[in-house]
Coordinates of C-alpha atoms in Angstrom, one line a residue:
Chain A
M1 CA 0.5 0.0 0.4
S2 CA 1.3 3.7 -0.9
R3 CA -0.2 5.9 1.3
S4 CA 1.7 6.0 4.5
S5 CA 1.0 6.0 7.7
Y6 CA 2.3 9.8 7.9
V7 CA -0.8 12.2 8.8
D8 CA 0.3 16.0 7.6
A9 CA -0.5 19.2 9.3
R10 CA -3.0 20.0 7.2
E11 CA -4.8 16.8 7.1
A12 CA -4.5 16.4 10.5
M13 CA -6.7 19.6 11.2
R14 CA -9.1 18.1 8.5
L15 CA -9.6 15.2 9.9
C16 CA -9.8 16.4 13.5
S17 CA -13.1 18.9 12.7
L18 CA -15.7 15.9 11.9
P19 CA -17.2 13.3 13.3
S20 CA -14.7 10.4 14.0
N21 CA -17.0 8.0 12.2
Q22 CA -16.7 10.5 8.7
A23 CA -12.8 10.7 10.1
L24 CA -13.0 6.6 10.2
G25 CA -15.1 5.9 6.8
E26 CA -13.0 8.7 4.8
T27 CA -10.0 6.5 5.6
L28 CA -10.9 3.6 4.8
T29 CA -12.6 4.5 1.2
S30 CA -9.2 6.1 0.7
L31 CA -7.3 2.8 1.2
A32 CA -9.4 0.9 -0.8
D33 CA -10.0 3.2 -3.4
E34 CA -5.7 2.3 -3.7
D35 CA -6.3 -1.2 -3.0
E36 CA -9.3 -3.7 -4.1
D37 CA -8.5 -6.0 -1.3
L38 CA -9.0 -4.0 1.4
T39 CA -12.5 -5.5 3.1
V40 CA -14.7 -3.3 5.9
V41 CA -17.2 -6.7 8.0
V42 CA -19.9 -5.0 9.9
S43 CA -22.4 -6.0 12.4
D44 CA -25.5 -4.3 11.2
Y45 CA -23.2 -0.8 12.0
G46 CA -22.3 0.4 9.0
R47 CA -24.5 2.6 7.3
R48 CA -23.3 5.8 10.3
L49 CA -19.9 5.5 9.3
F50 CA -19.5 7.4 6.1
L51 CA -18.6 3.8 3.3
D52 CA -21.0 4.8 1.0
G53 CA -18.6 5.5 -1.4
L54 CA -16.3 1.8 -0.3
V55 CA -19.8 0.7 -1.0
E56 CA -20.3 1.7 -4.2
R57 CA -16.8 1.5 -5.6
H58 CA -15.7 -1.5 -4.0
P59 CA -18.7 -3.7 -3.0
E60 CA -16.9 -6.4 -2.7
G61 CA -15.3 -4.9 0.6
F62 CA -18.0 -4.6 2.0
V63 CA -19.2 -7.2 4.2
Q64 CA -22.5 -7.5 6.4
V65 CA -22.8 -10.0 8.8
G66 CA -26.2 -8.4 10.8
I67 CA -26.3 -8.3 13.9
A68 CA -23.8 -11.2 14.5
E69 CA -20.4 -10.0 15.9
Q70 CA -18.5 -13.9 16.9
D71 CA -19.7 -14.3 13.0
Q72 CA -18.0 -10.3 12.5
V73 CA -15.0 -11.7 14.2
S74 CA -15.0 -15.7 12.4
I75 CA -15.4 -13.7 9.3
G76 CA -12.7 -11.1 9.4
A77 CA -10.1 -13.3 10.5
A78 CA -10.2 -16.1 7.9
L79 CA -11.1 -12.7 5.4
A80 CA -7.2 -11.4 7.2
L81 CA -5.3 -14.8 7.2
E82 CA -6.4 -15.7 3.2
G83 CA -4.1 -12.4 3.0
F84 CA -6.9 -9.7 3.0
P85 CA -6.0 -6.2 4.7
V86 CA -9.8 -5.9 6.7
F87 CA -10.8 -3.4 9.5
A88 CA -14.2 -4.9 11.6
P89 CA -15.7 -1.9 13.2
C90 CA -18.8 -2.1 15.9
Y91 CA -19.5 -0.9 19.0
A92 CA -16.9 -1.3 21.7
S93 CA -18.7 -2.9 24.1
F94 CA -20.0 -5.7 22.3
V95 CA -16.9 -5.9 20.4
A96 CA -14.5 -8.0 22.9
S97 CA -16.4 -8.6 25.0
R98 CA -19.3 -10.6 22.8
S99 CA -17.3 -11.7 20.5
F100 CA -13.8 -12.6 23.2
D101 CA -13.8 -16.6 22.3
Q102 CA -13.6 -15.9 18.6
I103 CA -11.0 -12.9 19.2
R104 CA -8.8 -15.3 21.9
V105 CA -9.2 -17.7 18.8
N106 CA -8.8 -16.2 15.9
L107 CA -6.0 -13.6 16.7
G108 CA -4.6 -14.6 19.5
M109 CA -3.5 -18.4 18.7
M110 CA -4.0 -18.2 15.6
G111 CA -2.4 -14.7 14.5
A112 CA -5.1 -13.2 12.2
P113 CA -4.1 -10.5 11.6
L114 CA -7.7 -8.4 12.0
V115 CA -7.8 -4.9 13.0
L116 CA -11.4 -4.1 15.0
V117 CA -12.3 -0.8 15.9
G118 CA -13.8 -0.6 18.7
L119 CA -16.7 2.5 17.6
S120 CA -18.0 4.7 20.6
A121 CA -16.3 3.7 23.5
R122 CA -16.8 4.5 27.7
Y123 CA -19.2 7.5 27.9
D124 CA -20.1 8.3 24.4
S125 CA -23.1 6.7 24.7
A126 CA -23.7 6.5 27.3
D127 CA -27.1 7.7 27.0
L128 CA -27.9 4.5 25.9
G129 CA -27.1 3.2 29.4
A130 CA -24.4 1.2 30.8
S131 CA -24.5 -1.8 27.7
H132 CA -23.9 1.0 25.5
C133 CA -20.3 1.8 27.2
A134 CA -17.5 -0.2 26.9
T135 CA -15.5 0.0 30.9
E136 CA -13.0 -3.3 30.2
D137 CA -12.4 -4.0 26.2
V138 CA -9.2 -2.7 26.4
A139 CA -8.2 -5.1 29.2
L140 CA -9.7 -7.7 27.4
M141 CA -7.7 -6.4 24.7
R142 CA -4.6 -6.5 26.1
S143 CA -5.2 -9.8 27.8
V144 CA -4.4 -10.7 24.2
P145 CA -1.0 -11.6 23.7
T146 CA -0.8 -11.2 20.1
A147 CA -2.7 -8.0 19.9
T148 CA -1.3 -4.4 19.2
V149 CA -4.3 -1.5 21.5
I150 CA -4.3 1.8 20.0
T151 CA -6.5 3.6 21.6
P152 CA -5.9 7.4 19.8
A153 CA -6.9 11.0 20.9
D154 CA -7.9 12.7 17.8
N155 CA -8.6 11.8 14.6
A156 CA -5.3 12.6 12.7
E157 CA -3.8 10.0 14.9
L158 CA -7.2 7.5 13.9
A159 CA -6.6 7.6 10.6
S160 CA -2.6 7.2 10.8
A161 CA -3.0 4.2 12.9
I162 CA -5.9 2.5 10.4
R163 CA -3.3 3.6 8.0
W164 CA -0.3 1.6 9.3
L165 CA -2.4 -0.8 10.1
A166 CA -3.6 -1.3 6.5
A167 CA -0.1 -1.5 5.3
H168 CA 1.3 -3.4 7.9
P169 CA -1.5 -5.9 8.5
R170 CA -1.3 -7.1 12.5
P171 CA -3.7 -8.4 14.8
A172 CA -5.5 -5.5 16.7
Y173 CA -8.1 -3.0 18.6
V174 CA -8.5 1.1 17.5
R175 CA -10.3 2.0 19.8
I176 CA -12.2 5.8 19.6
T177 CA -13.7 7.1 22.5
G178 CA -15.9 10.1 20.7
S179 CA -18.3 10.3 17.9
T180 CA -17.6 14.3 17.7
T181 CA -14.5 16.0 19.2
E182 CA -12.8 19.3 18.0
T183 CA -9.4 18.0 19.7
C184 CA -6.6 17.8 17.5
L185 CA -3.3 17.2 19.8
H186 CA -1.7 16.6 16.3
A187 CA -2.1 20.3 14.5
S188 CA 1.2 19.7 13.0
G189 CA 1.0 16.1 11.8
C190 CA 1.6 12.9 13.7
D191 CA 2.4 9.4 12.5
V192 CA 1.3 6.3 15.0
S193 CA 3.8 4.4 13.1
A194 CA 7.1 5.8 14.9
G195 CA 5.7 4.3 18.1
G196 CA 2.7 6.7 19.2
V197 CA 4.2 8.9 22.0
T198 CA 3.6 12.3 21.5
Q199 CA 4.9 14.4 24.4
L200 CA 2.3 17.7 24.6
R201 CA 4.1 19.2 27.7
E202 CA 7.0 19.8 30.1
G203 CA 7.5 19.5 33.3
S204 CA 9.2 18.5 36.9
D205 CA 6.8 17.7 39.4
V206 CA 4.4 15.0 38.1
A207 CA 4.2 13.0 35.1
L208 CA 1.0 12.7 33.3
V209 CA 0.5 10.2 30.9
A210 CA -2.5 9.4 28.7
C211 CA -4.3 7.7 26.3
G212 CA -7.1 8.5 23.9
Q213 CA -9.5 11.8 23.8
L214 CA -8.8 12.6 27.7
A215 CA -5.4 13.4 26.8
A216 CA -6.6 16.9 25.7
A217 CA -8.2 16.9 29.4
A218 CA -4.9 15.8 31.2
L219 CA -2.7 18.6 29.0
E220 CA -5.8 21.2 30.4
A221 CA -5.1 19.6 33.9
A222 CA -1.9 20.5 33.4
D223 CA -2.0 24.2 33.0
I224 CA -4.4 24.3 36.2
L225 CA -2.0 22.6 38.1
E226 CA 1.0 25.5 36.9
T227 CA -1.0 27.6 38.4
T228 CA -0.5 25.6 42.3
D229 CA 3.2 25.5 41.4
V230 CA 2.7 21.6 40.7
S231 CA 4.7 21.4 37.5
A232 CA 3.4 18.5 35.3
S233 CA 4.7 17.0 32.2
V234 CA 1.8 15.6 29.9
T235 CA 2.8 12.3 27.6
E236 CA 0.8 11.0 25.7
M237 CA 1.2 7.1 24.8
A238 CA -1.8 5.6 21.6
I239 CA -0.8 2.3 21.8
V240 CA -1.6 0.9 25.2
S241 CA 0.0 -3.0 24.6
P242 CA 2.9 -3.3 23.4
L243 CA 3.5 -0.3 26.0
R244 CA 6.2 1.5 25.1
E245 CA 8.0 1.1 28.1
N246 CA 11.8 3.1 27.3
E247 CA 9.2 6.0 26.4
L248 CA 7.4 5.8 29.6
L249 CA 10.2 5.3 31.9
H250 CA 11.8 8.6 29.9
A251 CA 8.9 9.9 30.7
I252 CA 8.8 9.2 34.8
R253 CA 12.5 10.0 35.1
G254 CA 12.6 12.0 38.5
K255 CA 8.7 13.1 39.3
R256 CA 7.4 12.4 42.3
L257 CA 4.6 11.0 40.6
V258 CA 3.4 9.3 37.8
V259 CA -0.5 9.6 36.8
T260 CA -2.3 7.4 33.9
V261 CA -6.0 9.1 32.5
E262 CA -7.9 7.1 30.6
E263 CA -12.2 6.9 29.8
H264 CA -11.7 3.5 30.7
G265 CA -12.1 1.2 34.0
V266 CA -8.5 1.5 36.2
V267 CA -8.2 -2.4 36.3
G268 CA -6.8 -3.5 32.9
G269 CA -6.5 -0.4 31.2
L270 CA -3.7 1.9 30.7
G271 CA -3.4 2.2 34.4
S272 CA -2.7 -1.4 34.7
A273 CA -0.5 -1.5 31.9
V274 CA 1.6 1.0 33.3
A275 CA 1.5 -0.1 37.2
E276 CA 2.2 -3.4 35.6
V277 CA 6.0 -1.3 34.4
L278 CA 6.6 0.5 37.5
S279 CA 5.8 -2.8 39.4
A280 CA 8.7 -4.5 37.7
R281 CA 11.3 -1.9 39.0
D282 CA 13.0 -0.5 42.0
D283 CA 13.4 2.9 41.0
V284 CA 10.0 4.4 40.1
P285 CA 8.0 7.0 41.4
P286 CA 4.3 6.4 42.8
L287 CA 1.6 5.4 40.5
L288 CA -2.0 7.1 40.4
A289 CA -3.9 5.8 38.0
L290 CA -7.1 7.3 36.8
G291 CA -10.2 6.0 35.0
T292 CA -13.9 5.3 35.3
P293 CA -15.5 4.3 38.5
R294 CA -15.1 0.4 38.9
S295 CA -18.9 0.3 38.1
Y296 CA -21.8 -0.3 35.7
L297 CA -23.6 3.2 34.6
D298 CA -26.6 3.2 36.7
G299 CA -29.3 4.6 34.2
G300 CA -27.8 7.2 31.5
D301 CA -26.3 10.8 31.2
V302 CA -24.2 12.6 28.7
R303 CA -20.4 11.9 28.1
Q304 CA -18.7 15.5 29.9
A305 CA -21.3 15.0 33.0
L306 CA -20.5 12.0 33.4
L307 CA -16.4 13.0 33.0
T308 CA -17.3 15.6 35.5
N309 CA -18.8 13.1 37.9
D310 CA -16.0 10.5 37.8
G311 CA -13.0 13.9 38.4
L312 CA -11.8 13.1 34.9
D313 CA -12.5 16.7 33.6
P314 CA -9.2 18.8 33.8
W315 CA -10.3 20.1 37.0
G316 CA -11.7 16.6 38.4
I317 CA -8.1 15.4 37.3
A318 CA -6.2 18.9 39.8
S319 CA -7.7 17.7 42.3
H320 CA -6.9 14.5 42.6
I321 CA -3.0 14.9 41.8
L322 CA -2.9 17.7 44.3
E323 CA -5.2 15.5 46.7
R324 CA -2.3 12.6 46.1
L325 CA 0.2 15.0 46.8
E326 CA -1.0 16.3 49.8
R327 CA -1.5 12.8 51.3
S328 CA 2.5 12.2 50.3
K329 CA 3.2 15.2 52.1
K330 CA 2.1 14.2 55.5
R331 CA 3.6 10.7 55.4
Chain B
M1 CA -10.8 -37.2 -13.7
A2 CA -10.1 -39.7 -11.7
E3 CA -12.0 -43.3 -10.9
L4 CA -14.1 -42.5 -7.7
H5 CA -13.2 -45.5 -5.5
T6 CA -15.2 -48.9 -5.8
A7 CA -17.1 -49.1 -2.6
I8 CA -14.9 -51.4 -1.1
Q9 CA -11.8 -49.6 -1.6
L10 CA -13.3 -46.7 0.1
E11 CA -14.6 -49.1 3.2
G12 CA -10.4 -50.8 3.5
I13 CA -9.5 -47.3 4.0
A14 CA -11.7 -46.0 5.8
R15 CA -10.8 -49.8 8.1
T16 CA -7.2 -48.4 7.4
M17 CA -8.4 -44.7 9.1
R18 CA -10.3 -46.3 11.9
R19 CA -7.9 -48.5 12.9
E20 CA -4.7 -45.9 13.1
T21 CA -7.2 -43.2 14.5
V22 CA -7.4 -45.7 17.4
E23 CA -4.1 -45.6 18.0
L24 CA -4.0 -42.8 17.8
C25 CA -6.0 -42.4 20.7
Y26 CA -4.0 -44.8 22.5
R27 CA -0.6 -42.3 22.1
S28 CA -2.6 -40.0 23.6
P29 CA -1.9 -38.6 27.1
A30 CA -3.2 -41.1 29.4
H31 CA -4.1 -42.6 26.1
K32 CA -7.4 -40.8 26.9
A33 CA -9.2 -39.3 23.4
H34 CA -12.6 -38.2 22.3
L35 CA -12.3 -41.7 20.8
G36 CA -16.4 -41.9 19.8
G37 CA -16.4 -38.8 18.0
C38 CA -13.3 -39.3 15.6
L39 CA -14.6 -42.9 14.6
S40 CA -18.3 -41.6 13.4
A41 CA -16.7 -39.1 11.3
I42 CA -14.4 -41.9 9.4
E43 CA -16.2 -42.7 6.4
I44 CA -16.9 -38.5 6.5
L45 CA -13.5 -37.6 6.3
T46 CA -12.1 -41.1 3.8
A47 CA -14.9 -39.6 0.9
L48 CA -13.3 -36.1 1.5
Y49 CA -10.0 -37.0 1.4
T50 CA -9.7 -39.4 -1.9
D51 CA -12.6 -38.8 -4.1
V52 CA -14.1 -35.5 -2.8
M53 CA -11.5 -32.9 -2.4
N54 CA -9.1 -31.9 -4.5
T55 CA -6.6 -32.0 -1.6
G56 CA -3.6 -30.0 -3.8
I57 CA -0.7 -32.8 -1.9
G58 CA 2.0 -32.0 -4.2
Q59 CA 1.2 -28.6 -5.3
T60 CA 3.0 -25.5 -5.2
G61 CA 2.0 -21.9 -6.2
E62 CA -1.0 -21.2 -8.1
A63 CA -2.6 -25.0 -8.4
W64 CA -2.1 -25.1 -4.8
R65 CA -3.8 -22.0 -3.9
R66 CA -6.7 -23.3 -5.7
R67 CA -6.9 -26.2 -4.1
D68 CA -10.2 -27.1 -2.2
R69 CA -10.3 -26.4 2.2
F70 CA -11.4 -28.1 4.9
V71 CA -11.6 -26.9 8.0
L72 CA -12.5 -29.5 11.9
S73 CA -14.8 -27.3 13.1
K74 CA -15.7 -30.6 15.8
A75 CA -12.4 -29.9 16.5
H76 CA -12.4 -33.2 18.8
A77 CA -11.9 -35.3 16.2
S78 CA -9.0 -34.2 15.3
L79 CA -6.8 -37.6 15.9
A80 CA -9.4 -38.9 13.3
L81 CA -8.5 -36.0 11.1
Y82 CA -5.0 -36.9 11.3
A83 CA -5.6 -40.5 9.8
A84 CA -7.4 -39.0 7.0
L85 CA -4.2 -36.5 5.9
H86 CA -1.3 -39.3 7.2
Q87 CA -3.7 -40.9 3.8
A88 CA -4.0 -38.4 1.6
G89 CA -0.1 -37.8 2.0
F90 CA -0.1 -34.0 3.9
L91 CA 1.3 -36.6 6.7
S92 CA 5.0 -38.6 6.4
D93 CA 4.6 -42.0 8.0
D94 CA 7.1 -40.6 10.6
E95 CA 5.2 -37.8 11.2
F96 CA 2.3 -39.4 11.6
A97 CA 4.3 -42.0 14.0
L98 CA 5.6 -38.4 16.5
P99 CA 3.7 -37.7 20.2
V100 CA -0.1 -36.8 20.8
C101 CA 0.7 -33.8 22.9
G102 CA 4.5 -32.3 23.7
E103 CA 6.9 -30.2 22.2
D104 CA 8.6 -31.4 19.0
T105 CA 5.2 -32.9 17.7
L106 CA 2.6 -31.6 15.1
L107 CA -0.3 -34.0 16.4
F108 CA -1.9 -32.7 19.3
R109 CA -5.5 -33.9 20.4
Q110 CA -7.0 -30.6 18.6
A111 CA -5.2 -29.5 15.9
R112 CA -3.5 -26.7 15.1
R113 CA -3.4 -24.5 12.0
D114 CA -0.7 -26.1 10.0
L115 CA -1.8 -25.2 6.4
A116 CA 1.7 -26.9 5.0
H117 CA 0.5 -30.1 6.6
G118 CA -3.8 -29.2 5.3
M119 CA -5.1 -28.5 9.3
E120 CA -6.8 -24.8 8.4
I121 CA -7.3 -23.7 12.2
S122 CA -6.5 -23.8 15.5
G123 CA -10.1 -26.2 16.8
G124 CA -11.0 -26.5 20.7
S125 CA -13.3 -23.7 20.8
L126 CA -16.5 -25.5 19.1
G127 CA -19.6 -23.0 17.2
M128 CA -17.1 -20.8 15.2
G129 CA -16.0 -23.4 12.4
M130 CA -18.5 -23.0 10.0
G131 CA -17.8 -19.0 10.2
Y132 CA -14.7 -19.7 10.0
A133 CA -15.3 -21.1 6.9
C134 CA -17.7 -19.1 5.4
G135 CA -15.0 -16.5 5.7
L136 CA -12.4 -19.1 3.6
A137 CA -15.5 -19.3 1.1
L138 CA -15.8 -15.7 0.5
A139 CA -12.1 -15.2 0.4
Q140 CA -12.2 -17.5 -2.6
R141 CA -14.8 -16.6 -4.3
R142 CA -12.9 -13.0 -4.6
R143 CA -9.8 -14.1 -5.4
G144 CA -12.7 -15.5 -8.3
Q145 CA -11.5 -19.2 -7.4
D146 CA -13.4 -22.1 -7.9
S147 CA -11.6 -23.8 -4.4
R148 CA -14.5 -25.5 -2.4
V149 CA -14.9 -25.1 1.1
F150 CA -15.2 -28.6 2.7
V151 CA -16.6 -27.9 7.2
L152 CA -17.5 -30.8 9.3
L153 CA -19.5 -29.8 12.5
G154 CA -20.7 -31.9 15.3
D155 CA -24.5 -31.9 16.3
G156 CA -24.5 -31.4 19.8
E157 CA -22.3 -28.1 17.8
C158 CA -24.5 -26.8 16.9
N159 CA -25.9 -26.1 20.4
E160 CA -23.8 -23.1 19.8
G161 CA -25.7 -19.8 18.6
S162 CA -22.9 -18.8 16.8
V163 CA -23.1 -22.0 14.1
W164 CA -26.4 -20.4 13.0
E165 CA -25.1 -16.8 12.7
S166 CA -23.1 -18.7 10.0
V167 CA -25.7 -20.4 8.6
A168 CA -27.4 -17.3 7.9
F169 CA -24.5 -15.2 6.2
A170 CA -23.8 -18.1 3.9
A171 CA -27.7 -18.8 2.9
Y172 CA -28.2 -15.5 2.7
N173 CA -24.7 -14.4 0.5
R174 CA -24.9 -17.8 -1.6
L175 CA -21.9 -19.3 -0.9
T176 CA -22.7 -22.2 -2.9
N177 CA -18.6 -23.4 -2.9
L178 CA -19.2 -23.8 1.0
V179 CA -20.6 -27.4 1.9
A180 CA -20.9 -28.0 5.7
I181 CA -21.7 -31.9 6.8
V182 CA -22.9 -32.5 10.1
D183 CA -22.0 -36.0 11.8
A184 CA -24.6 -36.6 13.0
N185 CA -24.0 -39.5 15.5
G186 CA -26.9 -38.5 17.8
L187 CA -24.6 -37.4 20.9
Q188 CA -22.9 -35.6 23.1
L189 CA -21.3 -35.5 26.0
D190 CA -24.4 -34.8 29.1
G191 CA -26.4 -37.8 26.8
P192 CA -28.3 -38.1 23.2
I193 CA -29.3 -34.7 22.2
E194 CA -32.9 -35.1 22.1
K195 CA -32.3 -35.1 26.0
V196 CA -29.8 -32.4 25.8
L197 CA -31.4 -29.6 23.8
G198 CA -33.3 -31.3 20.8
G199 CA -31.7 -30.9 16.9
D200 CA -32.6 -33.9 15.8
N201 CA -34.0 -32.1 13.1
H202 CA -31.4 -30.7 11.4
A203 CA -32.7 -31.1 7.2
E204 CA -35.7 -29.1 8.9
R205 CA -33.3 -26.4 10.4
W206 CA -30.6 -25.5 7.4
T207 CA -33.5 -26.0 4.8
S208 CA -35.1 -23.6 7.0
F209 CA -32.7 -21.7 7.1
G210 CA -31.5 -21.4 3.6
F211 CA -30.4 -23.8 2.7
D212 CA -29.9 -27.6 0.5
A213 CA -30.2 -30.8 3.2
I214 CA -28.9 -34.2 1.8
E215 CA -28.8 -36.6 4.3
A216 CA -26.6 -39.7 3.7
E217 CA -25.9 -43.0 5.5
G218 CA -22.7 -41.1 7.3
N219 CA -21.1 -44.2 7.7
D220 CA -21.6 -46.2 4.6
A221 CA -18.6 -44.8 2.5
A222 CA -19.6 -45.1 -0.7
A223 CA -23.4 -43.4 0.5
V224 CA -21.3 -41.1 2.0
R225 CA -19.3 -39.9 -1.0
D226 CA -21.8 -39.9 -3.2
A227 CA -24.1 -37.6 -1.3
L228 CA -20.9 -35.2 -1.0
L229 CA -20.0 -35.3 -4.8
A230 CA -24.0 -34.0 -4.7
A231 CA -23.0 -31.6 -3.0
R232 CA -19.9 -30.3 -4.7
D233 CA -21.2 -29.8 -8.1
S234 CA -24.7 -29.2 -7.3
D235 CA -26.0 -25.5 -9.2
S236 CA -28.5 -24.6 -6.9
P237 CA -28.5 -21.5 -5.9
R238 CA -28.2 -22.3 -2.4
P239 CA -25.0 -23.8 -0.5
R240 CA -25.1 -27.3 1.0
V241 CA -25.8 -29.3 4.3
V242 CA -24.8 -33.6 3.9
I243 CA -26.5 -34.4 6.8
A244 CA -23.9 -37.6 7.6
R245 CA -25.9 -39.9 10.3
T246 CA -23.6 -41.8 11.9
A247 CA -22.7 -43.9 15.3
K248 CA -20.4 -42.3 17.7
G249 CA -17.6 -44.5 18.5
R250 CA -18.6 -46.6 15.4
G251 CA -16.3 -49.5 14.1
V252 CA -15.3 -50.6 17.9
S253 CA -17.5 -52.6 19.9
F254 CA -17.2 -51.4 23.2
A255 CA -17.2 -47.8 22.2
E256 CA -20.3 -47.7 19.6
N257 CA -23.3 -45.4 20.7
H258 CA -21.6 -45.6 24.2
V259 CA -22.2 -42.0 26.1
E260 CA -19.6 -42.2 28.5
W261 CA -17.0 -43.2 25.1
H262 CA -17.2 -39.3 23.9
D263 CA -13.9 -39.3 26.1
N264 CA -12.7 -42.0 28.0
S265 CA -9.2 -43.9 28.5
L266 CA -8.3 -46.8 26.1
T267 CA -6.8 -49.3 28.5
D268 CA -4.2 -52.4 27.1
D269 CA -6.8 -54.3 26.7
L270 CA -9.4 -52.4 25.6
Y271 CA -6.3 -50.8 23.1
R272 CA -5.7 -54.7 22.1
Q273 CA -10.1 -55.1 21.7
A274 CA -10.1 -52.7 19.5
I275 CA -7.1 -52.6 17.2
T276 CA -8.4 -56.7 16.3
E277 CA -11.7 -55.7 15.7
L278 CA -10.7 -53.5 12.8
S279 CA -8.1 -55.6 11.5
D280 CA -8.6 -57.0 8.2
A281 CA -8.6 -60.4 9.2
A282 CA -11.2 -60.0 11.5
F283 CA -12.8 -58.3 8.5
E284 CA -12.8 -60.7 6.5
T285 CA -13.7 -63.3 8.7
R286 CA -17.3 -61.4 9.5
G287 CA -17.5 -61.6 6.0
G288 CA -15.9 -58.9 4.2
D289 CA -19.4 -56.7 5.0
E290 CA -19.1 -52.8 6.9
R291 CA -22.6 -52.5 6.8

C-alpha cells in the first residue's frame, strides 16, 4: 500500500474537524480506492460510518454479517488470514466482549491480522446506558498477547493508525472514544508507526500519562496545576499494548508522581499497563491511576456530565493529583 | 478426472483410518481421547480425502492456491483428521508416528493451524468453524478461484448460536462454494441430543435457513461419498449441507453408541480389543461387509 501512515498538518486539521466515524469512514474508503483487497466487515453498524463511497466503488470490500459480532470476527479473521487487509468496526462495548472467544482463538492463537475498531467507547453513548459503555474493552484486548491496542487521542492519530495497520496488518484493536470532537493534539501532523508517543508538555514534578481523548483533559489539568506551582509533564501514549516501556520510563524519570488518565476502568487499561512496568522496578515514582469507576453506569447520562462526576475533567484530574500530593506530604 | 474408488476400496481405506485413529487415541497422554466423535467421522473424512476434495497435495503456486479447503469445526475429531491427512499424504509416516501432545510434535488432541499439513484452524472452541469457513468461501470467490470449502460440524456443536449466525450468512450470501457436513451421531457429552437440547431435525433447520440438505448414511463410505459429490456439484443457488447419520464410536464394539466414549481412556486391553476388531482378518471373518 503506497499511502503512508504519516498524516500531515493540513490533513490533521481537516480530520480533527470531523466526527470520528466520518474520519474513520473516509480513511477506509481512501484505502479501498488504492487497494481492491481492503475489506470492511460490519455487524449492522455500517450505514453510519460514511462508507458510501467504499460500498459503491468496491462492493466486494464491504461485508455485512448482520447483528452477529461473533460471525463478524470469524469471517473477518478468515479473510485476513487469506491475505485481505480487514477492518471490523463495531460498538466497543460489544466487539471485545461479545466475541472475545473468537478473538482469542482467531487473533490470539491463529494470529489473524484482523483489525477490530471499537466505536463510541466508554461514555460516548452513555445516554444509551451501561450496555453501551465499554468499561473493559481495553483490558480484554490487552490480554490477547498478539494484539496491538491503540487508543488514538484525535482523528489525525486515528487515521494514521488505520493507515499503518492497513499497510502492516496484524491482530489489532483501535478504540475510538468519541463520535464528535474538536480535539486536535497533532495539529502539526503525526505518524503512529513511530510509536504513538507524543510529548504534549514538559514538566518536573508530576508525569501525566494519558491515552484517548482524555489526553486533552490531561493537558488542561496540567495548566491548572501550574497555577498551584505544580509542574506537570503530559505524555500521550496511543499504543497501550505493547506499551513503549523506554518512552514511559523516560517520561517519568525524576518525577514525584506518575498519573495515568484514561476513559476506561482502571482495571486492565493504561493504568494497569503502567503499573505492570513500574512494579518490576525499584527506582520509580508512585502511581495514581485515574479512570472510570469500578461499577456499571446506573441509568444513563451525557458524556461530559459523567466525566465531571468521575473527576475526569481537567479540574477533577487536577484535584485528584493535588489531593494525592498532599497525602504523600503528610507521611 | 480420476476414477472414483469402489465401495470396497473406500471401506478398506476407512478401516485403515479407523485403526490408525485408535492408535493415535492410545498414544494420547493417559491414553485419553475423544474416541466416539473421531470414529463416527471416519467415512466422511475418507470420502473427502479420496474422491471429493482437490486437496492440492504435492502442488505449489497457483495450483496449491486453487485447492479445496477443509475446516474441522468439531476439532475433538482431530485424531481422525490426522489419519485422513496421513492417507492423503499431508503427514508422512514419520510425522504420523510423532507423539500426541508435547513439544516437537505436529499432533495434538485438537489440531493447530498448520496449512502445509492441511490444517486450516486451531480448533477446540466449538461453534466457530462455520463462520471461518464462510470467510474462506468469500475469499475464494473474491479471488476468482473455484476452490470449494468443506466444513464438518458436530450435532451437539449445533447447539452453539454462533453456528446459526454463520449458516444465515452463508445462505443469504449464496456461498455455493461451501459445503457443510453435520456428523449426526446423536450423542453429545451429557447424553443423546434429544435429551439435552433437541435439534435432531437437522435437515428441517438448515433448509429453513436457506440451505439445501442432503441426508446420507454417514458410516457407509460410498453413500456419504456420493452425497458429498452431489453437494459439491449441485448447481443449486443455495449452499448445501450433508446430514451424515452416523454412530458415535462406530466400528469398536465397546464404544459404539456409548455416551461415556465421548471421551475416555483406552486401557491396554481395550486398545488391543479395538485393534483386533478393526483388523483386516476380523473383517474377513465377518464376511467382508462393514454394513
